PDB file of C-alpha atoms in Angstrom:
ATOM      1  CA  MET A   1      51.378  94.133 133.314  1.00 47.00           C
ATOM      2  CA  ILE A   2      52.830  97.512 132.340  1.00 47.00           C
ATOM      3  CA  ILE A   3      55.773  96.910 134.681  1.00 46.00           C
ATOM      4  CA  LEU A   4      56.413  93.498 133.087  1.00 41.00           C
ATOM      5  CA  PHE A   5      56.306  95.058 129.589  1.00 42.00           C
ATOM      6  CA  ALA A   6      58.791  97.761 130.616  1.00 44.00           C
ATOM      7  CA  ALA A   7      61.062  95.135 132.176  1.00 45.00           C
ATOM      8  CA  ILE A   8      61.033  93.083 128.951  1.00 44.00           C
ATOM      9  CA  LEU A   9      61.832  96.144 126.837  1.00 46.00           C
ATOM     10  CA  GLY A  10      64.642  97.096 129.206  1.00 50.00           C
ATOM     11  CA  CYS A  11      66.166  93.608 128.892  1.00 47.00           C
ATOM     12  CA  LYS A  12      66.023  93.570 125.106  1.00 48.00           C
ATOM     13  CA  LYS A  13      67.689  96.932 124.611  1.00 49.00           C
ATOM     14  CA  GLU A  14      71.378  96.394 124.076  1.00 51.00           C
ATOM     15  CA  GLU A  15      73.948  99.083 123.761  1.00 55.00           C
ATOM     16  CA  GLU A  16      74.792  99.450 120.086  1.00 65.00           C
ATOM     17  CA  GLN A  17      78.438  99.670 119.128  1.00 59.00           C
ATOM     18  CA  PRO A  18      79.386 101.969 116.261  1.00 54.00           C
ATOM     19  CA  PRO A  19      80.975 100.211 113.285  1.00 54.00           C
ATOM     20  CA  PRO A  20      84.763 100.234 113.279  1.00 57.00           C
ATOM     21  CA  GLN A  21      86.179 103.211 111.429  1.00 60.00           C
ATOM     22  CA  GLN A  22      88.276 102.440 108.375  1.00 64.00           C
ATOM     23  CA  SER A  23      91.251 104.616 107.706  1.00 75.00           C
ATOM     24  CA  GLY A  24      92.936 105.502 104.487  1.00 84.00           C
ATOM     25  CA  THR A  25      92.560 107.705 101.472  1.00 92.00           C
ATOM     26  CA  PRO A  26      89.486 107.339  99.230  1.00 94.00           C
ATOM     27  CA  THR A  27      90.797 105.765  96.047  1.00 93.00           C
ATOM     28  CA  SER A  28      89.360 104.907  92.637  1.00 96.00           C
ATOM     29  CA  ILE A  29      91.081 102.071  90.761  1.00 97.00           C
ATOM     30  CA  ASP A  30      90.392 101.677  87.043  1.00 98.00           C
ATOM     31  CA  LEU A  31      89.847  98.027  86.096  1.00 98.00           C
ATOM     32  CA  TYR A  32      88.849  98.431  82.439  1.00 98.00           C
ATOM     33  CA  HIS A  33      87.523 101.165  80.173  1.00 98.00           C
ATOM     34  CA  GLY A  34      87.009 100.627  76.465  1.00 98.00           C
ATOM     35  CA  THR A  35      85.454  98.330  73.912  1.00 97.00           C
ATOM     36  CA  VAL A  36      85.473  94.554  73.875  1.00 96.00           C
ATOM     37  CA  SER A  37      84.867  92.522  70.702  1.00 96.00           C
ATOM     38  CA  LEU A  38      83.614  89.009  71.311  1.00 96.00           C
ATOM     39  CA  GLY A  39      83.381  86.296  68.708  1.00 95.00           C
ATOM     40  CA  PRO A  40      80.636  83.667  68.747  1.00 96.00           C
ATOM     41  CA  SER A  41      80.332  81.640  71.974  1.00 96.00           C
ATOM     42  CA  SER A  42      82.966  83.641  73.834  1.00 97.00           C
ATOM     43  CA  TYR A  43      83.179  85.760  76.955  1.00 98.00           C
ATOM     44  CA  PHE A  44      85.270  88.515  78.524  1.00 98.00           C
ATOM     45  CA  TRP A  45      86.263  88.628  82.173  1.00 98.00           C
ATOM     46  CA  ILE A  46      87.877  91.145  84.487  1.00 98.00           C
ATOM     47  CA  LYS A  47      89.714  89.717  87.486  1.00 98.00           C
ATOM     48  CA  PHE A  48      90.408  91.998  90.457  1.00 98.00           C
ATOM     49  CA  GLU A  49      91.225  91.960  94.154  1.00 98.00           C
ATOM     50  CA  ALA A  50      88.966  93.900  96.507  1.00 97.00           C
ATOM     51  CA  TYR A  51      89.615  95.131 100.018  1.00 97.00           C
ATOM     52  CA  GLU A  52      86.931  94.955 102.698  1.00 96.00           C
ATOM     53  CA  GLY A  53      84.277  97.589 101.944  1.00 97.00           C
ATOM     54  CA  ASP A  54      85.349  98.323  98.349  1.00 98.00           C
ATOM     55  CA  THR A  55      82.556  99.086  95.898  1.00 98.00           C
ATOM     56  CA  LEU A  56      82.695  97.650  92.386  1.00 98.00           C
ATOM     57  CA  TYR A  57      81.302  99.917  89.687  1.00 98.00           C
ATOM     58  CA  PHE A  58      80.670  98.075  86.438  1.00 98.00           C
ATOM     59  CA  GLU A  59      78.649  98.972  83.388  1.00 98.00           C
ATOM     60  CA  ALA A  60      78.483  97.561  79.886  1.00 98.00           C
ATOM     61  CA  ARG A  61      76.322  98.135  76.851  1.00 97.00           C
ATOM     62  CA  VAL A  62      76.109  96.862  73.305  1.00 95.00           C
ATOM     63  CA  LYS A  63      78.079  98.914  70.824  1.00 92.00           C
ATOM     64  CA  THR A  64      77.541  96.698  67.729  1.00 82.00           C
ATOM     65  CA  GLY A  65      75.933  93.326  67.149  1.00 66.00           C
ATOM     66  CA  ASP A  66      72.448  91.917  67.421  1.00 65.00           C
ATOM     67  CA  GLY A  67      71.364  94.238  70.225  1.00 82.00           C
ATOM     68  CA  ASP A  68      71.998  92.439  73.497  1.00 94.00           C
ATOM     69  CA  ILE A  69      74.543  91.320  76.027  1.00 96.00           C
ATOM     70  CA  SER A  70      73.982  87.561  76.014  1.00 96.00           C
ATOM     71  CA  TYR A  71      74.821  87.226  79.728  1.00 98.00           C
ATOM     72  CA  ALA A  72      76.609  89.052  82.508  1.00 98.00           C
ATOM     73  CA  PHE A  73      77.410  88.410  86.169  1.00 98.00           C
ATOM     74  CA  TRP A  74      79.975  88.918  88.911  1.00 98.00           C
ATOM     75  CA  ALA A  75      81.309  86.244  91.247  1.00 98.00           C
ATOM     76  CA  ASP A  76      84.023  85.466  93.756  1.00 98.00           C
ATOM     77  CA  SER A  77      86.977  83.389  92.550  1.00 98.00           C
ATOM     78  CA  VAL A  78      85.585  80.071  93.858  1.00 98.00           C
ATOM     79  CA  ASN A  79      82.254  80.452  92.063  1.00 98.00           C
ATOM     80  CA  TYR A  80      83.893  81.787  88.915  1.00 98.00           C
ATOM     81  CA  ALA A  81      86.107  78.664  88.777  1.00 98.00           C
ATOM     82  CA  LYS A  82      83.044  76.412  89.250  1.00 98.00           C
ATOM     83  CA  TRP A  83      81.198  78.223  86.429  1.00 98.00           C
ATOM     84  CA  ASP A  84      84.263  78.194  84.152  1.00 97.00           C
ATOM     85  CA  ASN A  85      84.556  74.422  84.636  1.00 97.00           C
ATOM     86  CA  GLY A  86      80.857  73.865  83.839  1.00 97.00           C
ATOM     87  CA  GLY A  87      79.757  73.315  87.433  1.00 97.00           C
ATOM     88  CA  SER A  88      76.965  74.775  89.510  1.00 97.00           C
ATOM     89  CA  ALA A  89      77.942  78.197  90.843  1.00 98.00           C
ATOM     90  CA  GLN A  90      76.486  81.181  92.663  1.00 98.00           C
ATOM     91  CA  LEU A  91      76.577  84.003  90.092  1.00 98.00           C
ATOM     92  CA  ASN A  92      75.686  87.438  91.437  1.00 98.00           C
ATOM     93  CA  GLY A  93      73.551  89.771  89.354  1.00 98.00           C
ATOM     94  CA  TYR A  94      73.168  87.219  86.570  1.00 98.00           C
ATOM     95  CA  VAL A  95      71.223  88.618  83.586  1.00 98.00           C
ATOM     96  CA  GLU A  96      70.603  87.421  80.033  1.00 97.00           C
ATOM     97  CA  ALA A  97      69.712  89.158  76.762  1.00 96.00           C
ATOM     98  CA  VAL A  98      69.925  92.746  77.998  1.00 96.00           C
ATOM     99  CA  PRO A  99      70.970  95.907  76.105  1.00 95.00           C
ATOM    100  CA  ASN A 100      73.024  97.112  79.084  1.00 97.00           C
ATOM    101  CA  VAL A 101      74.022  96.057  82.564  1.00 98.00           C
ATOM    102  CA  SER A 102      75.390  97.794  85.650  1.00 98.00           C
ATOM    103  CA  TYR A 103      76.512  96.657  89.092  1.00 97.00           C
ATOM    104  CA  SER A 104      77.664  98.517  92.196  1.00 98.00           C
ATOM    105  CA  PRO A 105      77.992  95.980  95.038  1.00 98.00           C
ATOM    106  CA  VAL A 106      79.952  96.592  98.226  1.00 98.00           C
ATOM    107  CA  LEU A 107      82.431  93.725  98.537  1.00 98.00           C
ATOM    108  CA  THR A 108      84.259  91.798 101.214  1.00 98.00           C
ATOM    109  CA  LYS A 109      87.991  91.171 100.922  1.00 98.00           C
ATOM    110  CA  GLY A 110      88.788  88.708  98.140  1.00 98.00           C
ATOM    111  CA  VAL A 111      89.345  88.029  94.462  1.00 98.00           C
ATOM    112  CA  TYR A 112      86.418  88.574  92.102  1.00 98.00           C
ATOM    113  CA  TYR A 113      85.484  88.370  88.432  1.00 98.00           C
ATOM    114  CA  VAL A 114      83.016  90.310  86.308  1.00 98.00           C
ATOM    115  CA  VAL A 115      81.936  88.485  83.143  1.00 98.00           C
ATOM    116  CA  ILE A 116      80.061  89.456  79.977  1.00 98.00           C
ATOM    117  CA  GLY A 117      79.433  87.003  77.209  1.00 97.00           C
ATOM    118  CA  ASN A 118      78.278  86.429  73.664  1.00 96.00           C
ATOM    119  CA  SER A 119      76.378  83.156  73.363  1.00 95.00           C
ATOM    120  CA  ALA A 120      75.509  83.687  69.662  1.00 93.00           C
ATOM    121  CA  LEU A 121      76.616  80.768  67.511  1.00 94.00           C
ATOM    122  CA  ILE A 122      77.479  82.767  64.389  1.00 93.00           C
ATOM    123  CA  SER A 123      77.703  86.513  65.038  1.00 91.00           C
ATOM    124  CA  SER A 124      80.255  88.651  66.848  1.00 93.00           C
ATOM    125  CA  LYS A 125      79.381  91.516  69.178  1.00 94.00           C
ATOM    126  CA  THR A 126      81.186  94.584  70.435  1.00 96.00           C
ATOM    127  CA  TYR A 127      80.496  95.947  73.908  1.00 97.00           C
ATOM    128  CA  TRP A 128      81.510  99.158  75.631  1.00 97.00           C
ATOM    129  CA  VAL A 129      82.725  98.423  79.172  1.00 98.00           C
ATOM    130  CA  ARG A 130      83.656 100.621  82.140  1.00 98.00           C
ATOM    131  CA  SER A 131      84.736  99.110  85.451  1.00 98.00           C
ATOM    132  CA  TYR A 132      86.462 100.490  88.530  1.00 98.00           C
ATOM    133  CA  LEU A 133      86.780  99.977  92.285  1.00 98.00           C
ATOM    134  CA  ARG A 134      86.325 102.614  94.967  1.00 97.00           C
ATOM    135  CA  GLY A 135      87.592 102.150  98.471  1.00 96.00           C
ATOM    136  CA  LEU A 136      90.081 103.212 101.093  1.00 94.00           C
ATOM    137  CA  ARG A 137      93.799 102.548 100.610  1.00 90.00           C
TER     138      ARG A 137
END
């Protein structure tokens, strides 16, 4: 029985390959840094293109208004277009009614959007936003 167990373990062990090494210079790309004023029932988006392995750093917080970010999320271009057209979409990191939000996902190559919104019907809000990409270029 011990011999059979050792034989099974020996068959299951596969030689692991190291991940491919990426080359390039570490780079930080500013996407947006400042305040955003949103009127009632409006939203702000940042569109950007990521390379394989880039990390998105995004943070936002309420500067003035009724105390919350009505909603925030990030999505690839296909899901953003579905959401923008009122369809069902996969929205990453979706949150509602929060005082601040932050994301730092590692991305695959593609076009993405980060969105923050004000769903209030009457009042405006001002948010502070900082967003950048880090990766190899």
